[in-house]
Amino acid sequence: MTSLKHTRYRQFFPSLNGTNQPFAYLDSAASTQVPEVVLKDIEQYYRQGHANVHRASHSFARHATNAFELARKTLAEFIGAKAQNVIWTSGTTQAANLLADGLAHLVEEGDEIWVSELEHHSNLVPWQQLALKRNAVLKAIPVLGNGDIDLAYFRQQLSEKCKIVAVAHVSNSIGATQPIPELSRLAHQYGAKIVVDGAQAVAHLDVDVNRLACDYYLFSGHKLYGPTGIGVLYGTEQALELLEPSVFGGEMISKVSFETSTWNSLPYRLEAGTPNIAGAIGLASAIKFLSQFPLKERLSHERQLLAYALQQLKQHPKVELIGEPMMRVGIIAFNLRGVHPQDAATLFDQYNVALRCGHHCAMPLSHRLSPEGSIRLSLGLYNNQQDIDQAIEAIDKIMELFDE
Ligand code: PMP
């Protein structure tokens, strides 16, 4: 079993067991550390024969194709989907852009696209640009003072004019968790499609796309104990069929002449060019790594640690929490009284505590809740009580410097 003091997960992560100890890595919302087995599986793939997928008939190509497609199945099962509903992307950002381009034909002048005020720029700017291109209106679901979205306002304002709703499952700035099933219900009631940015959710919640009832769900491998450069765009069959391809090239075509081209079937139609084969294998390996631990145990470890960190920060006289959402996972934003977050970031680093400071790629939310930015503490499976205590000790030392 595992406890807050002695988490059994940490031993699997080589970067947290090296010589630069004790190092409190509290920046998993940016990227998670990678377990040994993922490194090994990626290396083994290259060692056993690296080849392109779906093309040649030699044994290296067969091996690569099998591993790549098996990885797709692993990812699909992880979120309760079927393999053909999983499109490989380079990450959440590319997935959101594929959607904004692929759904452009649904949006006409005067139509509305709704995003929430707490979106990461990757689930905001693609929709903003689409709205600008189509003379449509980008509308924001406002955020209340505690960091939750104003659902009542959204309910009141939503109409048939809305074609797309794009919301984060979990906010990357403050960890607020959105009521996705209800948002899906509302979007569908008006005939709109709902896009859910799951970048901060998949590693920390039990994600089942059927329960969420969304049309699209996006996430990145590097926040899920996998490598960078790989991510997933899930869509229901009907929702994926709606997407017009916007990236053209090999793999995504069926027939090509100089005059015209026809498209391959799903999921390949949306995967132009050589995919990140080793990345997909590495991400599937990360999922297998996670699956060896009971989900309840993993989630409970993170919940307890989050509660501990919140309690420690709340009772610290120099800490100001940013946002107190009703439901939160994995992330806490705060400021130190009288200290600019950027100055704090540099000092935390000196005390071997990795935190992130700034607007966290969510400027509208930052302007609303903490115009100067904030310090973000985010958790991974490998964190323990010692990491939080080290962060609190660093806060004490930083405040001593500023109080002098
Ligand atoms: N959405 C959210 C909520 C995120 O936290 C991030 C990464 N910080 C992204 C989107 C973008 O992910 P990526 O950079 O991997 O495409």
PDB file of N, CA and C in Angstrom, residues 202-240:
ATOM      1  N   VAL A 202      -7.147  13.733 -17.841  1.00  0.00           N
ATOM      2  CA  VAL A 202      -6.957  12.283 -18.070  1.00  0.00           C
ATOM      3  C   VAL A 202      -6.065  11.595 -17.055  1.00  0.00           C
ATOM      4  N   ALA A 203      -5.074  12.320 -16.540  1.00  0.00           N
ATOM      5  CA  ALA A 203      -4.167  11.663 -15.584  1.00  0.00           C
ATOM      6  C   ALA A 203      -4.763  11.641 -14.178  1.00  0.00           C
ATOM      7  N   HIS A 204      -5.813  12.413 -13.959  1.00  0.00           N
ATOM      8  CA  HIS A 204      -6.273  12.614 -12.579  1.00  0.00           C
ATOM      9  C   HIS A 204      -7.726  12.238 -12.312  1.00  0.00           C
ATOM     10  N   LEU A 205      -8.455  11.894 -13.352  1.00  0.00           N
ATOM     11  CA  LEU A 205      -9.874  11.531 -13.174  1.00  0.00           C
ATOM     12  C   LEU A 205     -10.132  10.215 -13.896  1.00  0.00           C
ATOM     13  N   ASP A 206     -11.246   9.598 -13.572  1.00  0.00           N
ATOM     14  CA  ASP A 206     -11.665   8.393 -14.275  1.00  0.00           C
ATOM     15  C   ASP A 206     -12.450   8.859 -15.505  1.00  0.00           C
ATOM     16  N   VAL A 207     -11.756   9.006 -16.623  1.00  0.00           N
ATOM     17  CA  VAL A 207     -12.403   9.589 -17.807  1.00  0.00           C
ATOM     18  C   VAL A 207     -13.068   8.499 -18.651  1.00  0.00           C
ATOM     19  N   ASP A 208     -14.359   8.641 -18.834  1.00  0.00           N
ATOM     20  CA  ASP A 208     -15.102   7.752 -19.720  1.00  0.00           C
ATOM     21  C   ASP A 208     -15.900   8.655 -20.660  1.00  0.00           C
ATOM     22  N   VAL A 209     -15.509   8.634 -21.927  1.00  0.00           N
ATOM     23  CA  VAL A 209     -16.123   9.586 -22.868  1.00  0.00           C
ATOM     24  C   VAL A 209     -17.624   9.346 -23.030  1.00  0.00           C
ATOM     25  N   ASN A 210     -18.067   8.127 -22.764  1.00  0.00           N
ATOM     26  CA  ASN A 210     -19.519   7.856 -22.886  1.00  0.00           C
ATOM     27  C   ASN A 210     -20.281   8.551 -21.772  1.00  0.00           C
ATOM     28  N   ARG A 211     -19.717   8.478 -20.564  1.00  0.00           N
ATOM     29  CA  ARG A 211     -20.369   9.155 -19.434  1.00  0.00           C
ATOM     30  C   ARG A 211     -20.366  10.671 -19.633  1.00  0.00           C
ATOM     31  N   LEU A 212     -19.289  11.167 -20.211  1.00  0.00           N
ATOM     32  CA  LEU A 212     -19.192  12.627 -20.414  1.00  0.00           C
ATOM     33  C   LEU A 212     -20.137  13.083 -21.517  1.00  0.00           C
ATOM     34  N   ALA A 213     -20.445  12.148 -22.421  1.00  0.00           N
ATOM     35  CA  ALA A 213     -21.387  12.397 -23.533  1.00  0.00           C
ATOM     36  C   ALA A 213     -20.941  13.560 -24.423  1.00  0.00           C
ATOM     37  N   CYS A 214     -19.614  13.740 -24.542  1.00  0.00           N
ATOM     38  CA  CYS A 214     -19.115  14.825 -25.392  1.00  0.00           C
ATOM     39  C   CYS A 214     -18.918  14.307 -26.823  1.00  0.00           C
ATOM     40  N   ASP A 215     -18.764  15.238 -27.757  1.00  0.00           N
ATOM     41  CA  ASP A 215     -18.516  14.839 -29.143  1.00  0.00           C
ATOM     42  C   ASP A 215     -17.034  14.607 -29.387  1.00  0.00           C
ATOM     43  N   TYR A 216     -16.209  15.450 -28.739  1.00  0.00           N
ATOM     44  CA  TYR A 216     -14.755  15.348 -28.932  1.00  0.00           C
ATOM     45  C   TYR A 216     -14.065  15.466 -27.576  1.00  0.00           C
ATOM     46  N   TYR A 217     -12.950  14.758 -27.442  1.00  0.00           N
ATOM     47  CA  TYR A 217     -12.178  14.833 -26.195  1.00  0.00           C
ATOM     48  C   TYR A 217     -10.698  14.829 -26.586  1.00  0.00           C
ATOM     49  N   LEU A 218      -9.925  15.779 -26.077  1.00  0.00           N
ATOM     50  CA  LEU A 218      -8.535  15.950 -26.513  1.00  0.00           C
ATOM     51  C   LEU A 218      -7.579  15.866 -25.335  1.00  0.00           C
ATOM     52  N   PHE A 219      -6.423  15.277 -25.548  1.00  0.00           N
ATOM     53  CA  PHE A 219      -5.402  15.322 -24.493  1.00  0.00           C
ATOM     54  C   PHE A 219      -4.000  15.067 -25.050  1.00  0.00           C
ATOM     55  N   SER A 220      -3.009  15.307 -24.197  1.00  0.00           N
ATOM     56  CA  SER A 220      -1.593  15.212 -24.584  1.00  0.00           C
ATOM     57  C   SER A 220      -0.897  14.109 -23.797  1.00  0.00           C
ATOM     58  N   GLY A 221       0.010  13.406 -24.433  1.00  0.00           N
ATOM     59  CA  GLY A 221       0.738  12.319 -23.770  1.00  0.00           C
ATOM     60  C   GLY A 221       1.684  12.789 -22.680  1.00  0.00           C
ATOM     61  N   HIS A 222       2.248  13.974 -22.857  1.00  0.00           N
ATOM     62  CA  HIS A 222       3.298  14.394 -21.916  1.00  0.00           C
ATOM     63  C   HIS A 222       2.756  14.854 -20.565  1.00  0.00           C
ATOM     64  N   LYS A 223       1.431  14.874 -20.437  1.00  0.00           N
ATOM     65  CA  LYS A 223       0.841  15.161 -19.111  1.00  0.00           C
ATOM     66  C   LYS A 223       0.267  13.888 -18.516  1.00  0.00           C
ATOM     67  N   LEU A 224       0.565  12.776 -19.158  1.00  0.00           N
ATOM     68  CA  LEU A 224      -0.013  11.489 -18.784  1.00  0.00           C
ATOM     69  C   LEU A 224       1.115  10.458 -18.653  1.00  0.00           C
ATOM     70  N   TYR A 225       2.272  10.928 -18.207  1.00  0.00           N
ATOM     71  CA  TYR A 225       3.436  10.058 -17.944  1.00  0.00           C
ATOM     72  C   TYR A 225       4.014   9.458 -19.231  1.00  0.00           C
ATOM     73  N   GLY A 226       3.636  10.042 -20.369  1.00  0.00           N
ATOM     74  CA  GLY A 226       4.160   9.577 -21.656  1.00  0.00           C
ATOM     75  C   GLY A 226       5.104  10.603 -22.258  1.00  0.00           C
ATOM     76  N   PRO A 227       5.541  10.352 -23.483  1.00  0.00           N
ATOM     77  CA  PRO A 227       6.488  11.272 -24.122  1.00  0.00           C
ATOM     78  C   PRO A 227       5.799  12.519 -24.692  1.00  0.00           C
ATOM     79  N   THR A 228       6.571  13.477 -25.126  1.00  0.00           N
ATOM     80  CA  THR A 228       6.033  14.663 -25.815  1.00  0.00           C
ATOM     81  C   THR A 228       5.776  14.312 -27.287  1.00  0.00           C
ATOM     82  N   GLY A 229       5.043  15.182 -27.961  1.00  0.00           N
ATOM     83  CA  GLY A 229       4.839  15.011 -29.409  1.00  0.00           C
ATOM     84  C   GLY A 229       3.769  14.008 -29.777  1.00  0.00           C
ATOM     85  N   ILE A 230       2.998  13.562 -28.792  1.00  0.00           N
ATOM     86  CA  ILE A 230       1.919  12.631 -29.089  1.00  0.00           C
ATOM     87  C   ILE A 230       0.692  13.025 -28.261  1.00  0.00           C
ATOM     88  N   GLY A 231      -0.462  12.911 -28.886  1.00  0.00           N
ATOM     89  CA  GLY A 231      -1.704  13.237 -28.178  1.00  0.00           C
ATOM     90  C   GLY A 231      -2.864  12.578 -28.889  1.00  0.00           C
ATOM     91  N   VAL A 232      -4.050  12.804 -28.367  1.00  0.00           N
ATOM     92  CA  VAL A 232      -5.228  12.109 -28.872  1.00  0.00           C
ATOM     93  C   VAL A 232      -6.367  13.086 -29.141  1.00  0.00           C
ATOM     94  N   LEU A 233      -7.012  12.860 -30.265  1.00  0.00           N
ATOM     95  CA  LEU A 233      -8.301  13.491 -30.525  1.00  0.00           C
ATOM     96  C   LEU A 233      -9.310  12.359 -30.610  1.00  0.00           C
ATOM     97  N   TYR A 234     -10.185  12.278 -29.609  1.00  0.00           N
ATOM     98  CA  TYR A 234     -11.272  11.303 -29.659  1.00  0.00           C
ATOM     99  C   TYR A 234     -12.499  11.999 -30.225  1.00  0.00           C
ATOM    100  N   GLY A 235     -13.276  11.265 -30.995  1.00  0.00           N
ATOM    101  CA  GLY A 235     -14.573  11.783 -31.431  1.00  0.00           C
ATOM    102  C   GLY A 235     -15.547  10.642 -31.599  1.00  0.00           C
ATOM    103  N   THR A 236     -16.829  10.912 -31.414  1.00  0.00           N
ATOM    104  CA  THR A 236     -17.805   9.874 -31.756  1.00  0.00           C
ATOM    105  C   THR A 236     -17.734   9.702 -33.272  1.00  0.00           C
ATOM    106  N   GLU A 237     -18.253   8.593 -33.751  1.00  0.00           N
ATOM    107  CA  GLU A 237     -18.157   8.331 -35.188  1.00  0.00           C
ATOM    108  C   GLU A 237     -18.791   9.470 -35.987  1.00  0.00           C
ATOM    109  N   GLN A 238     -19.973   9.859 -35.538  1.00  0.00           N
ATOM    110  CA  GLN A 238     -20.690  10.905 -36.267  1.00  0.00           C
ATOM    111  C   GLN A 238     -19.914  12.226 -36.211  1.00  0.00           C
ATOM    112  N   ALA A 239     -19.320  12.502 -35.057  1.00  0.00           N
ATOM    113  CA  ALA A 239     -18.589  13.769 -34.899  1.00  0.00           C
ATOM    114  C   ALA A 239     -17.308  13.769 -35.745  1.00  0.00           C
ATOM    115  N   LEU A 240     -16.635  12.620 -35.835  1.00  0.00           N
ATOM    116  CA  LEU A 240     -15.412  12.561 -36.648  1.00  0.00           C
ATOM    117  C   LEU A 240     -15.755  12.656 -38.139  1.00  0.00           C
TER     118      LEU A 240
END
